[in-house]
Every structure is written in structure tokens, then in C-alpha cells.
CSV table of C-alpha atoms in Angstrom, one decimal:
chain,number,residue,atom,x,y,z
A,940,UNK,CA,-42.0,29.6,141.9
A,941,UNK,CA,-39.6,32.5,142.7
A,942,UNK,CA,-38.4,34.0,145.7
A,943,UNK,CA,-40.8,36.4,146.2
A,944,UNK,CA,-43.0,33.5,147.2
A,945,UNK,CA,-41.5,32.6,150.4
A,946,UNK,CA,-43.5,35.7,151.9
A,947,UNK,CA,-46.9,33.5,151.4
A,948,UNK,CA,-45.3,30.1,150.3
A,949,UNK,CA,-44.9,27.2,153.2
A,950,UNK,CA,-44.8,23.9,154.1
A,951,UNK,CA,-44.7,22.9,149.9
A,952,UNK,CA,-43.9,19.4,150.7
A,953,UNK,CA,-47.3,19.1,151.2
A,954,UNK,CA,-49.0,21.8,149.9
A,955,UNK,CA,-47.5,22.6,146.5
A,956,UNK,CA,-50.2,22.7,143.6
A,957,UNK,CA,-47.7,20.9,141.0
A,958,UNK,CA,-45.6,18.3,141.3
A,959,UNK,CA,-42.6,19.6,139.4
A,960,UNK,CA,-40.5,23.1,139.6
A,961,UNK,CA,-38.0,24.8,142.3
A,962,UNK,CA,-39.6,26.1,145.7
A,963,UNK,CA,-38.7,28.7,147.3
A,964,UNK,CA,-40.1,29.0,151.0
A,965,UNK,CA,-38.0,29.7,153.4
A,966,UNK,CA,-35.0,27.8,153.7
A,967,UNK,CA,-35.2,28.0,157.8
A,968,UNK,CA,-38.5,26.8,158.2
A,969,UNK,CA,-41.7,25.0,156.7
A,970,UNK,CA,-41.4,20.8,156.5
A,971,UNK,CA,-38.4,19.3,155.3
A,972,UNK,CA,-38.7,16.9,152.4
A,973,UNK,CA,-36.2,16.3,150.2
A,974,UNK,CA,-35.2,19.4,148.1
A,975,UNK,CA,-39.0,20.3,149.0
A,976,UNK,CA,-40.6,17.9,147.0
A,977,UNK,CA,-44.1,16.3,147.7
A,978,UNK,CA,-44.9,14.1,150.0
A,979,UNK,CA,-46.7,11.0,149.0
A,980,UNK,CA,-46.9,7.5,149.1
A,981,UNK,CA,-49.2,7.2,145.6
A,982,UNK,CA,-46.2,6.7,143.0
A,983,UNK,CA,-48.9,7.0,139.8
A,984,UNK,CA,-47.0,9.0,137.3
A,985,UNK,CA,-43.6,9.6,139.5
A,986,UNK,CA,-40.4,9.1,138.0
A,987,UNK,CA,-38.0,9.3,140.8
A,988,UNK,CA,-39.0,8.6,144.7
A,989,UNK,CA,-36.4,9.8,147.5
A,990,UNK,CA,-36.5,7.6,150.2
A,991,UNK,CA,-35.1,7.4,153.5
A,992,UNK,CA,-33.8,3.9,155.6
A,993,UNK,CA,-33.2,5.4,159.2
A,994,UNK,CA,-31.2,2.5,159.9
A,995,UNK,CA,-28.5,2.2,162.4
A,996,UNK,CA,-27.8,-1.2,163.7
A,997,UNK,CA,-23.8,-2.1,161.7
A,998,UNK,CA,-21.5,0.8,161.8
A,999,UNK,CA,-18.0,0.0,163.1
A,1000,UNK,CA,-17.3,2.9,165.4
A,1001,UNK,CA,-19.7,5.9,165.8
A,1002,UNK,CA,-24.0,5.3,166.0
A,1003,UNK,CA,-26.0,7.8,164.8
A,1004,UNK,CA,-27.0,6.8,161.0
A,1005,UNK,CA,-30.2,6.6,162.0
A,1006,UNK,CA,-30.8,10.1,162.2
A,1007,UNK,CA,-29.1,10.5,158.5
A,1008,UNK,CA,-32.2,10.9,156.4
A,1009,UNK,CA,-33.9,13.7,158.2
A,1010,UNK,CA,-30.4,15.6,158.8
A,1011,UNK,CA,-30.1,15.3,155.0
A,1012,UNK,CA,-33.7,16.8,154.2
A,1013,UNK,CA,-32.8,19.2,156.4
A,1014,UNK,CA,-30.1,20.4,154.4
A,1015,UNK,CA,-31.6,20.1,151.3
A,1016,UNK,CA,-33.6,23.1,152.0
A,1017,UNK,CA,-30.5,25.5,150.8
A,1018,UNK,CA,-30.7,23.4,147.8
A,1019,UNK,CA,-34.4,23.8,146.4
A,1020,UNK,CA,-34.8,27.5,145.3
A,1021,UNK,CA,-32.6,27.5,142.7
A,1022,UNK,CA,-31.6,24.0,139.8
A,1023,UNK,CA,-28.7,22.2,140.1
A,1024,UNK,CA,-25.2,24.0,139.0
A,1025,UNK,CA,-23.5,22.5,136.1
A,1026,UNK,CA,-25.6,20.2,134.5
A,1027,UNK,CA,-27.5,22.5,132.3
A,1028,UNK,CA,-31.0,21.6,132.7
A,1029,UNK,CA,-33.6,21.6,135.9
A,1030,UNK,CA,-34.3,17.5,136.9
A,1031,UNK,CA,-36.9,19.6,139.2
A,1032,UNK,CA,-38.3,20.7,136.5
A,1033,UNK,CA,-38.7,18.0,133.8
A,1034,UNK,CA,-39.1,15.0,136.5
A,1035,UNK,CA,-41.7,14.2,139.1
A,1036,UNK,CA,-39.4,13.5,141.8
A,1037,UNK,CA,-41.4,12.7,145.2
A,1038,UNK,CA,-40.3,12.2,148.7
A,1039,UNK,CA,-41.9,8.6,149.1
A,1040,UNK,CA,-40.9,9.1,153.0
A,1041,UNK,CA,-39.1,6.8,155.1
A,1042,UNK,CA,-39.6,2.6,155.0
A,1043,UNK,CA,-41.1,1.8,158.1
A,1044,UNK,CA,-39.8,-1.3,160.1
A,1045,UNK,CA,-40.0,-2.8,163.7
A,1046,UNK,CA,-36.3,-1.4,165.3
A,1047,UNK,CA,-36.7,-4.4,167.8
A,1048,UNK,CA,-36.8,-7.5,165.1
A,1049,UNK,CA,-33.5,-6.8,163.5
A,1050,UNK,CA,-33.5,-10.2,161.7
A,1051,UNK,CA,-36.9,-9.0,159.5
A,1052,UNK,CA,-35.2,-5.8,158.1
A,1053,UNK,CA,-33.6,-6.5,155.2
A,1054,UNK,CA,-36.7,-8.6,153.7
A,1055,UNK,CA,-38.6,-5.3,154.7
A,1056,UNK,CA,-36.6,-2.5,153.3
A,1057,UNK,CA,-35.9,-5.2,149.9
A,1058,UNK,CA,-40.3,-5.2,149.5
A,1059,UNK,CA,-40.2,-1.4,150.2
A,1060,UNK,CA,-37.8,-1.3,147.1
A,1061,UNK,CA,-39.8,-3.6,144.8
A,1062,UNK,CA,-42.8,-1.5,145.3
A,1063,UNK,CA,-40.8,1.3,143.8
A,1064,UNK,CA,-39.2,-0.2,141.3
A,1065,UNK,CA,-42.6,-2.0,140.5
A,1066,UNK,CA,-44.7,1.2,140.3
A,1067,UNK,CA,-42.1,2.6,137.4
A,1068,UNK,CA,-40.1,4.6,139.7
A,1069,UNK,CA,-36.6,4.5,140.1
A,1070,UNK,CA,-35.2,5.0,143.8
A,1071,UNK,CA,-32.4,7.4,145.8
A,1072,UNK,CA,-32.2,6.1,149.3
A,1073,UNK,CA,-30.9,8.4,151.9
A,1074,UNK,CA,-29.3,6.1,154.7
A,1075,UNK,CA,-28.2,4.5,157.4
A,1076,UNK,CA,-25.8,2.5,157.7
A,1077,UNK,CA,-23.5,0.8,154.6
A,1078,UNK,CA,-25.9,-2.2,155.2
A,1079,UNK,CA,-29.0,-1.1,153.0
A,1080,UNK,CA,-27.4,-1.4,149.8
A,1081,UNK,CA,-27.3,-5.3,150.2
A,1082,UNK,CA,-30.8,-5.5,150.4
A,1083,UNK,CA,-31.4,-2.8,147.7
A,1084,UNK,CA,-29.3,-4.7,145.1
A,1085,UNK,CA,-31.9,-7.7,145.9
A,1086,UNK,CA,-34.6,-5.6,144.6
A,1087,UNK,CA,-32.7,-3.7,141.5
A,1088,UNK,CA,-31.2,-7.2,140.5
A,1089,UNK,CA,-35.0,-8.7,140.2
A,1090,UNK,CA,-35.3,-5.9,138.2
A,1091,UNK,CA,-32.4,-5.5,136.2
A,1092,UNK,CA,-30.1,-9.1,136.6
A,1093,UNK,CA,-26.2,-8.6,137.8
A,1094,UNK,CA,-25.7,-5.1,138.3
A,1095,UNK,CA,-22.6,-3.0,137.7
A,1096,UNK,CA,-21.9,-1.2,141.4
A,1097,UNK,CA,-20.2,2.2,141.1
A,1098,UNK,CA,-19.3,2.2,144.4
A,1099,UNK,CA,-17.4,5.5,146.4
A,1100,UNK,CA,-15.6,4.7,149.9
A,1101,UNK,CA,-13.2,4.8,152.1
A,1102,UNK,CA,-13.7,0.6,152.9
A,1103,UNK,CA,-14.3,-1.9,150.2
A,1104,UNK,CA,-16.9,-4.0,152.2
A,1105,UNK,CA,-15.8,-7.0,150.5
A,1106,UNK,CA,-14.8,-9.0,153.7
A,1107,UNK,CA,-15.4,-12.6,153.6
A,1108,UNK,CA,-18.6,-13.7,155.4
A,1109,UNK,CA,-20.8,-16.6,154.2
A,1110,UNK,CA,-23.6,-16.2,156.1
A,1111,UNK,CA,-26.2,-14.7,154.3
A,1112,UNK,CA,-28.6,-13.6,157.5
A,1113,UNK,CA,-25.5,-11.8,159.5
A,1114,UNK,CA,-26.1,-8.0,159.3
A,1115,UNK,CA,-22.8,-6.4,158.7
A,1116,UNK,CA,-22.0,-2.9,156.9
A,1117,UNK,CA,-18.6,-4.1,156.0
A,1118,UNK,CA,-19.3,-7.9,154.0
A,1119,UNK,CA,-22.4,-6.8,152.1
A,1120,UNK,CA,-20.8,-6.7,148.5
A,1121,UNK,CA,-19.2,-10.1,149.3
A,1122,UNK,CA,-22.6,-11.1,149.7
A,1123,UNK,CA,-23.9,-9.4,146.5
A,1124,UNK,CA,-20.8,-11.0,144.3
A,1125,UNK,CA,-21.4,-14.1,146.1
A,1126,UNK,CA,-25.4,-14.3,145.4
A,1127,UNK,CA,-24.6,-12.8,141.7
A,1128,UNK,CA,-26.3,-9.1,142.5
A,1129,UNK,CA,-23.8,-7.6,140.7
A,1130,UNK,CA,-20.6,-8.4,138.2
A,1131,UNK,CA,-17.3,-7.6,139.6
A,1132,UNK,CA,-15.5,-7.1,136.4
A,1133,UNK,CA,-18.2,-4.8,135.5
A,1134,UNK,CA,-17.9,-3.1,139.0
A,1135,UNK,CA,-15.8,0.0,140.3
A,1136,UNK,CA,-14.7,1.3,144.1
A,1137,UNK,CA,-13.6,4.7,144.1
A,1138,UNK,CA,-11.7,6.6,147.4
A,1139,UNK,CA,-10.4,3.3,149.0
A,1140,UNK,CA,-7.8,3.8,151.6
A,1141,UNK,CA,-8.4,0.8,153.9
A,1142,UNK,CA,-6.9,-2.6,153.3
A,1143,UNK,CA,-8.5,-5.8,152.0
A,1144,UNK,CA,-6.8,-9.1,151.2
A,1145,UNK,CA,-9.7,-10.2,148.2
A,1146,UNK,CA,-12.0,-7.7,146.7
A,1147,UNK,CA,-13.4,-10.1,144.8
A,1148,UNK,CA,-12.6,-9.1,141.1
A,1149,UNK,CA,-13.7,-5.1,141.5
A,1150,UNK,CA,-11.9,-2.4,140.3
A,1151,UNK,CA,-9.9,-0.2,142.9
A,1152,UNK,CA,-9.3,3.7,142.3
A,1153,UNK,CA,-8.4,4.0,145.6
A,1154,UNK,CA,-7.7,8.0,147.0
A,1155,UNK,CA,-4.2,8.3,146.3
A,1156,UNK,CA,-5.1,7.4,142.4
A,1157,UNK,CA,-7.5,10.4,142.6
A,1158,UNK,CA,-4.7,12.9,144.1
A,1159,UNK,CA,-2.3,12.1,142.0
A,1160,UNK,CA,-4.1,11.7,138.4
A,1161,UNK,CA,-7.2,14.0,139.5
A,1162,UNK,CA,-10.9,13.2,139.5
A,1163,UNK,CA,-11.4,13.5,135.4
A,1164,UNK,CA,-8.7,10.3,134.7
A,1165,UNK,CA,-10.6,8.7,137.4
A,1166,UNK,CA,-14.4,9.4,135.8
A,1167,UNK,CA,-12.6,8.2,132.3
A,1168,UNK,CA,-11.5,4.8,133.6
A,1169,UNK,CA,-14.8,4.2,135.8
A,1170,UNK,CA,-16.9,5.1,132.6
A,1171,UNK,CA,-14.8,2.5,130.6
A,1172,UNK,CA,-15.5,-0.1,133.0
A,1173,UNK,CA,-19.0,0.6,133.5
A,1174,UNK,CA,-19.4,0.6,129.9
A,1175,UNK,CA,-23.5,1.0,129.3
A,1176,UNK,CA,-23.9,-1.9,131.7
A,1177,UNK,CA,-27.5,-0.8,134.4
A,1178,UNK,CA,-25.2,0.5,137.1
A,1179,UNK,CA,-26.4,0.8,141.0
A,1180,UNK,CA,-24.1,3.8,142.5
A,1181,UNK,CA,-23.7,3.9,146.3
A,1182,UNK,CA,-21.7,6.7,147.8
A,1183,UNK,CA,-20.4,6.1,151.7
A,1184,UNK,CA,-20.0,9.5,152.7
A,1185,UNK,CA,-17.0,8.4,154.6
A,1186,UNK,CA,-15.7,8.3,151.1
A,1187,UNK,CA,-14.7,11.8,151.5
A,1188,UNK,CA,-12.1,12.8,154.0
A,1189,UNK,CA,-12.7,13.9,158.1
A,1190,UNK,CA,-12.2,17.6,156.8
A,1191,UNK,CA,-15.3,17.7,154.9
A,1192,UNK,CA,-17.4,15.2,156.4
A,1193,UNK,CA,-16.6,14.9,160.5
A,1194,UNK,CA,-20.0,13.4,161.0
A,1195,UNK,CA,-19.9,9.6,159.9
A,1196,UNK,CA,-19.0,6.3,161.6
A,1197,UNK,CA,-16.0,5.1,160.1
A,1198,UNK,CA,-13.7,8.3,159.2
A,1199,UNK,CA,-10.2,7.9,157.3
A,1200,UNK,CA,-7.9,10.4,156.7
A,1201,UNK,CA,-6.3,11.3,152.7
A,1202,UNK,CA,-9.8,10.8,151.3
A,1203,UNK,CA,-11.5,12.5,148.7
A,1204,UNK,CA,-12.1,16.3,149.1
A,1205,UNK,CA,-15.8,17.5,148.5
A,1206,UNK,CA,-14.6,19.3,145.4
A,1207,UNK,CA,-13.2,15.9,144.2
A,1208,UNK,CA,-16.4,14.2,144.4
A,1209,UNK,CA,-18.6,17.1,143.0
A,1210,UNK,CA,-16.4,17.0,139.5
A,1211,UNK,CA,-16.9,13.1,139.1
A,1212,UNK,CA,-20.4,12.6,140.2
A,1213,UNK,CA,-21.2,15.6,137.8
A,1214,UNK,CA,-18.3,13.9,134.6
A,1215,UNK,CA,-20.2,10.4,135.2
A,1216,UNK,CA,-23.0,11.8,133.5
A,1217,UNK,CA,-24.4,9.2,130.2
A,1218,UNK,CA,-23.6,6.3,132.4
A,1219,UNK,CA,-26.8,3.9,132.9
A,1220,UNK,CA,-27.2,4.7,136.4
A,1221,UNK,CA,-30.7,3.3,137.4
A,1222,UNK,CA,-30.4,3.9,141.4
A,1223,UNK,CA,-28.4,5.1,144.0
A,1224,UNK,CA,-28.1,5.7,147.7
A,1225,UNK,CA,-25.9,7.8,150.4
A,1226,UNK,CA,-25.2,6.2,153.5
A,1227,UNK,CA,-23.5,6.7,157.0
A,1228,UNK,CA,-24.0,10.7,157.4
A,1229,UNK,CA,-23.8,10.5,161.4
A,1230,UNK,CA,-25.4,14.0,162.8
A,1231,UNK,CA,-24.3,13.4,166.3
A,1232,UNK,CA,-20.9,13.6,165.6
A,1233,UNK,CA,-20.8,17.0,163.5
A,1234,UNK,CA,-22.6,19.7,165.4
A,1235,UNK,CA,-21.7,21.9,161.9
A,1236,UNK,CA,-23.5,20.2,159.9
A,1237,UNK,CA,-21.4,19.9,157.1
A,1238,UNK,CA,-21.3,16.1,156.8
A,1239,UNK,CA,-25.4,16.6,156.0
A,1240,UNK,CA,-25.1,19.2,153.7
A,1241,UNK,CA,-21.9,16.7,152.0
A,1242,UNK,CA,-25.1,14.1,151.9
A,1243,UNK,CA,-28.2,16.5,150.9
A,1244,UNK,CA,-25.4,17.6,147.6
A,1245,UNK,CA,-24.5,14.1,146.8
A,1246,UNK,CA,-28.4,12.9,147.2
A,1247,UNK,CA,-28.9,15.3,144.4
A,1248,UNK,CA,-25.9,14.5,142.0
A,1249,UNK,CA,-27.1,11.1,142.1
A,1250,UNK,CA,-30.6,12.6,141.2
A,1251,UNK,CA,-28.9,14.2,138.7
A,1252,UNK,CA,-27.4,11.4,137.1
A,1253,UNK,CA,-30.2,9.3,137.4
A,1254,UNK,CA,-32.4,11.8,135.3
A,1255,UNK,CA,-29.7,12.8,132.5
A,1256,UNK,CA,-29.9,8.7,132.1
A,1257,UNK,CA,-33.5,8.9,131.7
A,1258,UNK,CA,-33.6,12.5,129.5
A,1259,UNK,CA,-31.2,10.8,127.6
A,1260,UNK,CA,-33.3,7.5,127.3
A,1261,UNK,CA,-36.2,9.6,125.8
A,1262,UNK,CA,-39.9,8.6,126.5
């Protein structure tokens, strides 16, 4: 497509006649998939589905999560005329990358969630997709890793924040956006010595065994030192990367339920989601981009950019895989 075709092109998550390529409707109207991409809940033959956890029951301060994964969509649009800058070659292009749409669940049984969104997962995973979950709340990695760890066994967790989420709590059921890793160390989801936190600036008495590069680390030594030491950690271990966007600071992302001053600029993030590339990243998600609380929209657009990095990554894992 090219964009001439916005004069007689609309609506392409739905009616596109290919499944691959850039589209280039107009970025102000038509329906608002994920960078554009098809709607559809057949996975036969897709590589990568996008798909969004409107979730909102855990965040500490601010609601609004909920509304995350449309407000990221929405954003995408600016996004889908034109490939991904810096990574020379078009994922759009070589991958069929779907919007699988959002997991459906009753809002009013809270307790039946997490089994729910961990099914919606395994039918993914089971179909030969991988996944990028648009969020919600911190909450819906926990059930996530339950799915990629069937899959997969201990994961390594790449993990970008302003909180560790490692607080102690035992009880398996609670639903809590800030003790879900404890919970995935504790059931064996994913191996802490194999397992990095980047942007921390909150403190925790026991993260569990993870590795720390918290935000000062990232000012002072820059965002390539800290891409080198995650990578060595990491090592070529199937790695699950989860990026709070709380993990950047207020200035670039107002909109999110937990903000913390002296994080990590959006420029800072860009360079090492873009440098982790050739580590075996086999999902990912973005969570707690709160619309409500940013009328500018920046904090979606922060998500929609993200969303594809980790789209990114995930395919320059697979190009580099082979068939």
C-alpha cells in the first residue's frame, strides 16, 4: 500500500485483501486495530497475535487501565503507514501479525480471571502463535507466565519498571499488581538468576534473586551498558519481556497508575528495546497506560511504540530462528 491509498482505502483491519504489508488509510479515522492489522480470531498460519486484557481491578493509585488497549490501538494508527525506524527490515511485511482482539471475561467474577485470560494465552501459544498483550493492570503477566511456562518451562523475565513487584504474598488466589513475580519465582514460572528489572526506583526489602538496573544505573552509565549487562544475563535463555509503562518517567508518560519521578526518558527506552535485539524473546506485554489521566495522549502513544519494539524483537528472534 502507499499513501495515495488513503483516498479509497478504509477500515483495513477488516477489509484488507492480504494479511501482511504497511496500510495507509487515514490515520484519523477507519477502525483501530493494532498498527492496522487484521482482525481475526482464526490464528491458521499467524505468526504473531496482538491482544488486548482490558483489565483494571489492582493498580495502587489511579483506575483507568482498563481502557489501555483501545487507547493504544488508537495510537498505533500514526504508526502503520510507514516500517519500523532502525531495525532494518519491515516485521509488517515478512510476518502475519493479527489483532486476535481482546480476551473476553465476566468484570463481576474477579476470582475466574486469571484462569480465563491464562486459557486465552494457551490457545495462542497452542495455535503456533506467539503473543503481545496490550494491558491492564501489572497483574496479567502472572497469569501469562502460567501459559508461556507450559510452554517453554522457567522463563527468563526481562522486566522494565519503576516497582519490582516482588512483595511477599503467599497466597496464590489474591489479585495484586505489585506481588505477582513473587508468585511466579515462588511457583517456578521463571528463574531469577536468569531474570532482569530495569528502571527501578522504588524500594523492596527481597527481590528474590533478580537482577536490579534500577534508573540511576541507566543515567549514569546510559542505556547501551545497561542492554550489555541485561543481554549477558539473559544469555539465550526463552525470555518473557514485560514493560510497565510506569517504567518511564511522569514527563513522558503522565497517564499510568503508579508514576515515579527520575525514571527512564522515552528516548532511553527506544535505544534498549531496539539494542536487545538477538535475545530469545518469545512474548511480551505493556501494561498500566491509564487514558484518563493524560488528556495528551502521550502515555498511549509511549504504549502503541513500545507494543511494537516488542513486536519487533519478537520477530528479529524469529527471522533470526529461520523456518
Amino acid at each position: 500500500m502507499a499513501l495515495e491509498d488513503a483516498a479509497k482505502e478504509v477500515d483495513n483491519a477488516f477489509t484488507r485483501k492480504g494479511f501482511r504489508g504497511l496500510s495507509c488509510e487515514n490515520t484519523f479515522g477507519g477502525a483501530t486495530s493494532f498498527l492496522r492489522r487484521s482482525y481475526t480470531k482464526d490464528l491458521a498460519g499467524v505468526d504473531l497475535a496482538i491482544t488486548g486484557v482490558p483489565f483494571d481491578q489492582a493498580v495502587t493509585n489511579r483506575p483507568g487501565t482498563r481502557l489501555g488497549p483501545r487507547a493504544i490501538r488508537e495510537a498505533s494508527a500514526l504508526q502503520a503507514f510507514d516500517r519500523p525506524y532502525g531495525w532494518g527490515f519491515d516485521p509488517l511485511e515478512e510476518f502475519y501479525i493479527a489483532d486476535y482482539g481482546d480476551l473476553a471475561f465476566d468484570y463481576a467474577n474477579t476470582s475466574a480471571f486469571p484462569d480465563a485470560l491464562t486459557a486465552h494465552i494457551d490457545g495462542i501459544l497452542s495455535a503456533g502463535a506467539g503473543s503481545i498483550t496490550l494491558g491492564g493492570d501489572h497483574y496479567i503477566s502472572f497469569p501469562i507466565l502460567k501459559a508461556y511456562a507450559k510452554k517453554f518451562g522457567p522463563l527468563s523475565l526481562l522486566h522494565f519498571d519503576a516497582h519490582s513487584d516482588t512483595w511477599a504474598d503467599d497466597d496464590m488466589t489474591r489479585i495484586d499488581h505489585g506481588t505477582m513475580f513473587y508468585k511466579a519465582v515462588k511457583l517456578g514460572l521463571i528463574d531469577p538468576a536468569r531474570s532482569v528489572q530495569v528502571g527501578i526506583r522504588t524500594d523492596n526489602p527481597d527481590t528474590l534473586g533478580v537482577h536490579i538496573i534500577d534508573a540511576r544505573e541507566v543515567h549514569e552509565k546510559g542505556p547501551q551498558a545497561a542492554v550489555a549487562k541485561v543481554k549477558d544475563i539473559l544469555g539465550t535463555h526463552p525470555t518473557y519481556v514485560t514493560f510497565d509503562i510506569d517504567a518511564l518517567d511522569p514527563a513522558f508518560a503522565p497517564g499510568t497508575g503508579t508514576p515515579v519521578w527520575g525514571g527512564l526518558t522515552s528516548a532511553q527506552a527506544a535505544i534498549m528495546l531496539r539494542d536487545l535485539a538477538g535475545i530469545n524473546m518469545v512474548g511480551g506485554d505493556v501494561v498500566e497506560v491509564s487514558p484518563p489521566f493524560d488528556t495528551t495522549g502521550a502515555t498511549a502513544i509511549a504504549g502503541a511504540h513500545v507494543a511494537t519494539e516488542l513486536l519487533c524483537l519478537w520477530c528479529w528472534n524469529r527471522k533470526q530462528a529461520g523456518p
